[in-house]
CSV table of C-alpha atoms in Angstrom, one decimal:
chain,number,residue,atom,x,y,z
E,174,UNK,CA,118.7,66.4,97.5
E,175,UNK,CA,117.0,68.2,100.3
E,176,UNK,CA,118.6,66.2,103.1
E,177,UNK,CA,122.2,66.7,101.7
E,178,UNK,CA,121.0,70.1,100.9
E,179,UNK,CA,120.0,70.3,104.8
E,180,UNK,CA,123.5,68.7,105.8
E,181,UNK,CA,125.2,71.5,103.9
E,182,UNK,CA,123.5,74.5,105.3
E,183,UNK,CA,123.1,73.1,108.8
E,184,UNK,CA,126.8,72.4,108.7
E,185,UNK,CA,127.7,75.7,107.4
E,186,UNK,CA,126.0,77.7,110.9
E,187,UNK,CA,123.0,78.9,112.4
E,188,UNK,CA,119.9,80.4,110.6
E,189,UNK,CA,121.7,79.3,107.3
E,190,UNK,CA,119.6,80.0,104.0
E,191,UNK,CA,120.0,78.3,100.5
E,192,UNK,CA,118.7,79.4,97.2
E,193,UNK,CA,117.8,75.9,95.4
E,194,UNK,CA,114.6,74.9,93.7
E,195,UNK,CA,112.5,75.8,97.0
E,196,UNK,CA,114.1,78.0,100.2
E,197,UNK,CA,115.8,76.0,102.6
E,198,UNK,CA,116.7,77.4,106.0
E,199,UNK,CA,117.5,76.0,109.2
E,200,UNK,CA,117.4,76.7,113.2
E,201,UNK,CA,119.1,74.7,115.5
E,202,UNK,CA,118.3,70.9,114.7
E,203,UNK,CA,115.3,72.1,112.4
E,204,UNK,CA,115.3,72.6,108.8
E,205,UNK,CA,112.7,73.5,106.3
E,206,UNK,CA,111.8,73.5,102.7
E,207,UNK,CA,110.1,77.0,102.0
E,208,UNK,CA,107.6,77.2,98.7
E,209,UNK,CA,105.4,79.7,97.8
E,210,UNK,CA,102.6,79.4,95.1
E,211,UNK,CA,102.5,80.6,92.2
E,212,UNK,CA,106.3,80.1,92.0
E,213,UNK,CA,107.4,82.4,94.5
E,214,UNK,CA,105.6,85.1,92.8
E,215,UNK,CA,102.8,86.3,94.7
E,216,UNK,CA,100.5,88.9,93.5
E,217,UNK,CA,98.5,91.3,96.0
E,218,UNK,CA,94.9,90.4,96.6
E,219,UNK,CA,95.2,86.9,95.2
E,220,UNK,CA,95.6,83.7,97.3
E,221,UNK,CA,99.0,82.2,97.5
E,222,UNK,CA,99.5,78.7,98.7
E,223,UNK,CA,102.5,78.4,100.7
E,224,UNK,CA,103.7,75.0,103.0
E,225,UNK,CA,107.1,74.4,104.8
E,226,UNK,CA,108.5,70.4,105.0
E,227,UNK,CA,110.4,70.2,108.3
E,228,UNK,CA,113.1,68.1,108.9
E,229,UNK,CA,115.3,67.2,112.0
E,230,UNK,CA,119.5,66.9,111.5
E,231,UNK,CA,119.8,63.7,109.8
E,232,UNK,CA,116.8,64.0,107.7
E,233,UNK,CA,113.8,62.5,109.8
E,234,UNK,CA,110.8,64.2,108.9
E,235,UNK,CA,108.6,66.7,111.3
E,236,UNK,CA,104.9,66.4,110.7
E,237,UNK,CA,102.5,68.9,111.8
E,238,UNK,CA,101.0,66.8,114.5
E,239,UNK,CA,104.4,66.6,116.0
E,240,UNK,CA,105.1,70.5,116.1
E,241,UNK,CA,103.3,73.3,117.6
E,242,UNK,CA,103.6,75.8,114.6
E,243,UNK,CA,102.3,79.4,114.1
E,244,UNK,CA,102.6,81.3,110.8
E,245,UNK,CA,102.9,85.1,111.4
E,246,UNK,CA,102.7,87.7,108.2
E,247,UNK,CA,104.8,91.0,108.6
E,248,UNK,CA,105.5,94.1,106.4
E,249,UNK,CA,108.9,94.1,105.5
E,250,UNK,CA,111.2,95.6,108.4
E,251,UNK,CA,108.3,95.8,110.9
E,252,UNK,CA,107.8,93.0,113.2
E,253,UNK,CA,105.7,95.2,115.9
E,254,UNK,CA,102.1,93.6,114.9
E,255,UNK,CA,101.5,90.8,112.7
E,256,UNK,CA,99.2,92.0,109.8
E,257,UNK,CA,98.0,88.1,109.7
E,258,UNK,CA,98.2,85.0,111.4
E,259,UNK,CA,97.0,82.1,108.9
E,260,UNK,CA,95.8,78.5,109.8
E,261,UNK,CA,98.4,76.0,109.2
E,262,UNK,CA,96.6,72.8,107.6
E,263,UNK,CA,98.4,69.6,107.3
E,264,UNK,CA,99.1,69.1,103.3
E,265,UNK,CA,100.9,66.8,101.0
E,266,UNK,CA,103.1,68.7,98.3
E,267,UNK,CA,105.7,67.2,95.9
E,268,UNK,CA,106.3,63.7,97.8
E,269,UNK,CA,106.2,65.3,101.3
E,270,UNK,CA,103.4,64.0,103.7
E,271,UNK,CA,101.4,66.0,106.6
E,272,UNK,CA,103.3,69.1,106.3
E,273,UNK,CA,102.4,72.8,107.8
E,274,UNK,CA,100.9,74.9,104.5
E,275,UNK,CA,98.6,77.6,104.6
E,276,UNK,CA,96.6,80.1,102.5
E,277,UNK,CA,97.9,83.4,102.4
E,278,UNK,CA,96.5,86.7,101.0
E,279,UNK,CA,98.8,89.8,100.9
E,280,UNK,CA,96.8,92.9,101.0
E,281,UNK,CA,99.2,95.2,98.7
E,282,UNK,CA,102.3,94.9,96.9
E,283,UNK,CA,105.4,95.5,98.4
E,284,UNK,CA,107.9,93.4,100.7
E,285,UNK,CA,106.7,91.1,103.3
E,286,UNK,CA,108.3,88.9,106.4
E,287,UNK,CA,107.0,85.2,106.7
E,288,UNK,CA,107.9,83.8,110.1
E,289,UNK,CA,107.3,80.3,111.2
E,290,UNK,CA,107.7,79.4,114.4
E,291,UNK,CA,107.6,76.2,116.2
E,292,UNK,CA,107.9,73.8,119.3
E,293,UNK,CA,108.0,69.8,119.7
E,294,UNK,CA,104.8,68.6,120.6
E,295,UNK,CA,103.1,64.8,121.2
E,296,UNK,CA,106.4,63.1,122.1
E,297,UNK,CA,108.3,64.7,119.0
E,298,UNK,CA,112.0,65.4,119.8
E,299,UNK,CA,113.5,69.0,118.4
E,300,UNK,CA,114.6,71.9,119.4
E,301,UNK,CA,111.9,75.3,119.3
E,302,UNK,CA,112.9,76.9,116.2
E,303,UNK,CA,111.9,80.3,114.5
E,304,UNK,CA,112.3,80.7,110.5
E,305,UNK,CA,111.7,83.9,108.6
E,306,UNK,CA,110.9,84.7,105.0
E,307,UNK,CA,111.2,87.5,102.8
E,308,UNK,CA,108.7,87.9,100.2
E,309,UNK,CA,108.0,90.0,97.5
E,310,UNK,CA,104.6,90.5,96.1
E,311,UNK,CA,103.5,92.0,93.1
E,312,UNK,CA,100.4,94.0,92.2
E,313,UNK,CA,97.8,91.5,91.7
E,314,UNK,CA,95.4,91.9,88.8
E,315,UNK,CA,92.6,93.4,90.2
E,316,UNK,CA,94.5,96.2,91.7
E,317,UNK,CA,96.0,96.9,88.4
E,318,UNK,CA,92.4,96.8,86.7
E,319,UNK,CA,91.2,99.5,89.5
E,320,UNK,CA,94.1,101.5,88.8
E,321,UNK,CA,93.4,101.7,85.1
E,322,UNK,CA,90.5,102.5,85.7
E,323,UNK,CA,90.9,105.4,88.3
E,324,UNK,CA,93.3,106.5,85.6
E,325,UNK,CA,91.2,106.9,82.9
E,326,UNK,CA,88.5,108.5,84.9
E,327,UNK,CA,91.4,111.4,86.1
E,328,UNK,CA,92.0,111.9,82.8
E,329,UNK,CA,88.2,112.1,81.7
E,330,UNK,CA,87.8,114.6,84.1
E,331,UNK,CA,90.8,116.7,83.3
E,332,UNK,CA,89.7,116.9,79.9
E,333,UNK,CA,85.9,118.1,80.7
E,334,UNK,CA,87.1,120.7,83.6
E,335,UNK,CA,90.0,121.9,80.8
E,336,UNK,CA,87.0,122.3,78.3
E,337,UNK,CA,84.4,124.3,80.6
E,338,UNK,CA,87.3,126.5,81.7
E,339,UNK,CA,88.4,127.4,78.0
E,340,UNK,CA,91.7,125.6,78.3
E,341,UNK,CA,92.5,122.9,76.1
E,342,UNK,CA,90.9,123.9,73.1
E,343,UNK,CA,93.1,123.6,70.0
E,344,UNK,CA,93.5,126.9,67.6
E,345,UNK,CA,91.5,125.3,64.9
E,346,UNK,CA,88.4,125.2,66.9
E,347,UNK,CA,89.0,128.7,68.5
E,348,UNK,CA,89.6,130.0,64.4
E,349,UNK,CA,86.3,128.3,63.8
E,350,UNK,CA,84.6,130.0,67.1
E,351,UNK,CA,86.0,133.3,65.4
E,352,UNK,CA,84.9,132.8,62.1
E,353,UNK,CA,81.0,132.0,62.9
E,354,UNK,CA,80.9,135.2,65.0
E,355,UNK,CA,82.4,137.0,62.4
E,356,UNK,CA,80.2,135.9,59.8
E,357,UNK,CA,77.2,136.9,62.3
E,358,UNK,CA,78.4,140.2,62.9
E,359,UNK,CA,78.6,141.0,59.3
E,360,UNK,CA,75.4,140.1,58.5
E,361,UNK,CA,74.0,142.2,61.4
E,362,UNK,CA,76.1,145.3,59.7
E,363,UNK,CA,74.6,144.3,56.1
E,364,UNK,CA,70.9,144.2,57.4
E,365,UNK,CA,71.0,147.2,59.5
E,366,UNK,CA,72.5,149.2,56.7
E,367,UNK,CA,69.6,148.0,54.4
E,368,UNK,CA,67.0,149.1,56.9
E,369,UNK,CA,68.6,152.3,57.0
E,370,UNK,CA,69.2,153.2,53.5
E,371,UNK,CA,65.1,152.2,52.9
E,372,UNK,CA,64.9,154.8,55.7
E,373,UNK,CA,66.8,157.4,53.9
E,374,UNK,CA,64.7,156.7,50.5
E,375,UNK,CA,61.2,156.9,52.1
E,376,UNK,CA,61.8,160.2,53.4
């Protein structure tokens, strides 16, 4: 299936891209099946395994030993400087052997570009290539927990400040305070009145 899909893509023009079970792109006479775990749905701050099954036109595979490959990670739309250059190692996945693979950790949620470049080495014979892949990263569990904890702390701080300044006290609480102080005032008047009456009688 990969070879057939690659041939269709390769015949349609340069830098072709197909959306199949995995993402297939071509540049020159090299095609790459790209996959990113978990299920092309990476999360920030969590390791994501990526691999590239390289194939020449005609179906001959290209191993990492035959390719001087480099993987760079850019923030989406900004190719001025790579934020990471993960080390590529030879791995086996889904029937492919000795293909370039790397572990990538995206620092935060957002859109990123993965750029794989390569040129032949060790007597390999293929054209140098450059392939880019757009990746959308969702917030990781750790990020979500920190955000939730921060929001909880901010809410608690706001409520504390409101009580300290007299704001946020409901009407029922206010009436209770007024009732208590009113009762104290009435009791004070009664005591003073009784004391004055006794003074008058003693005279």
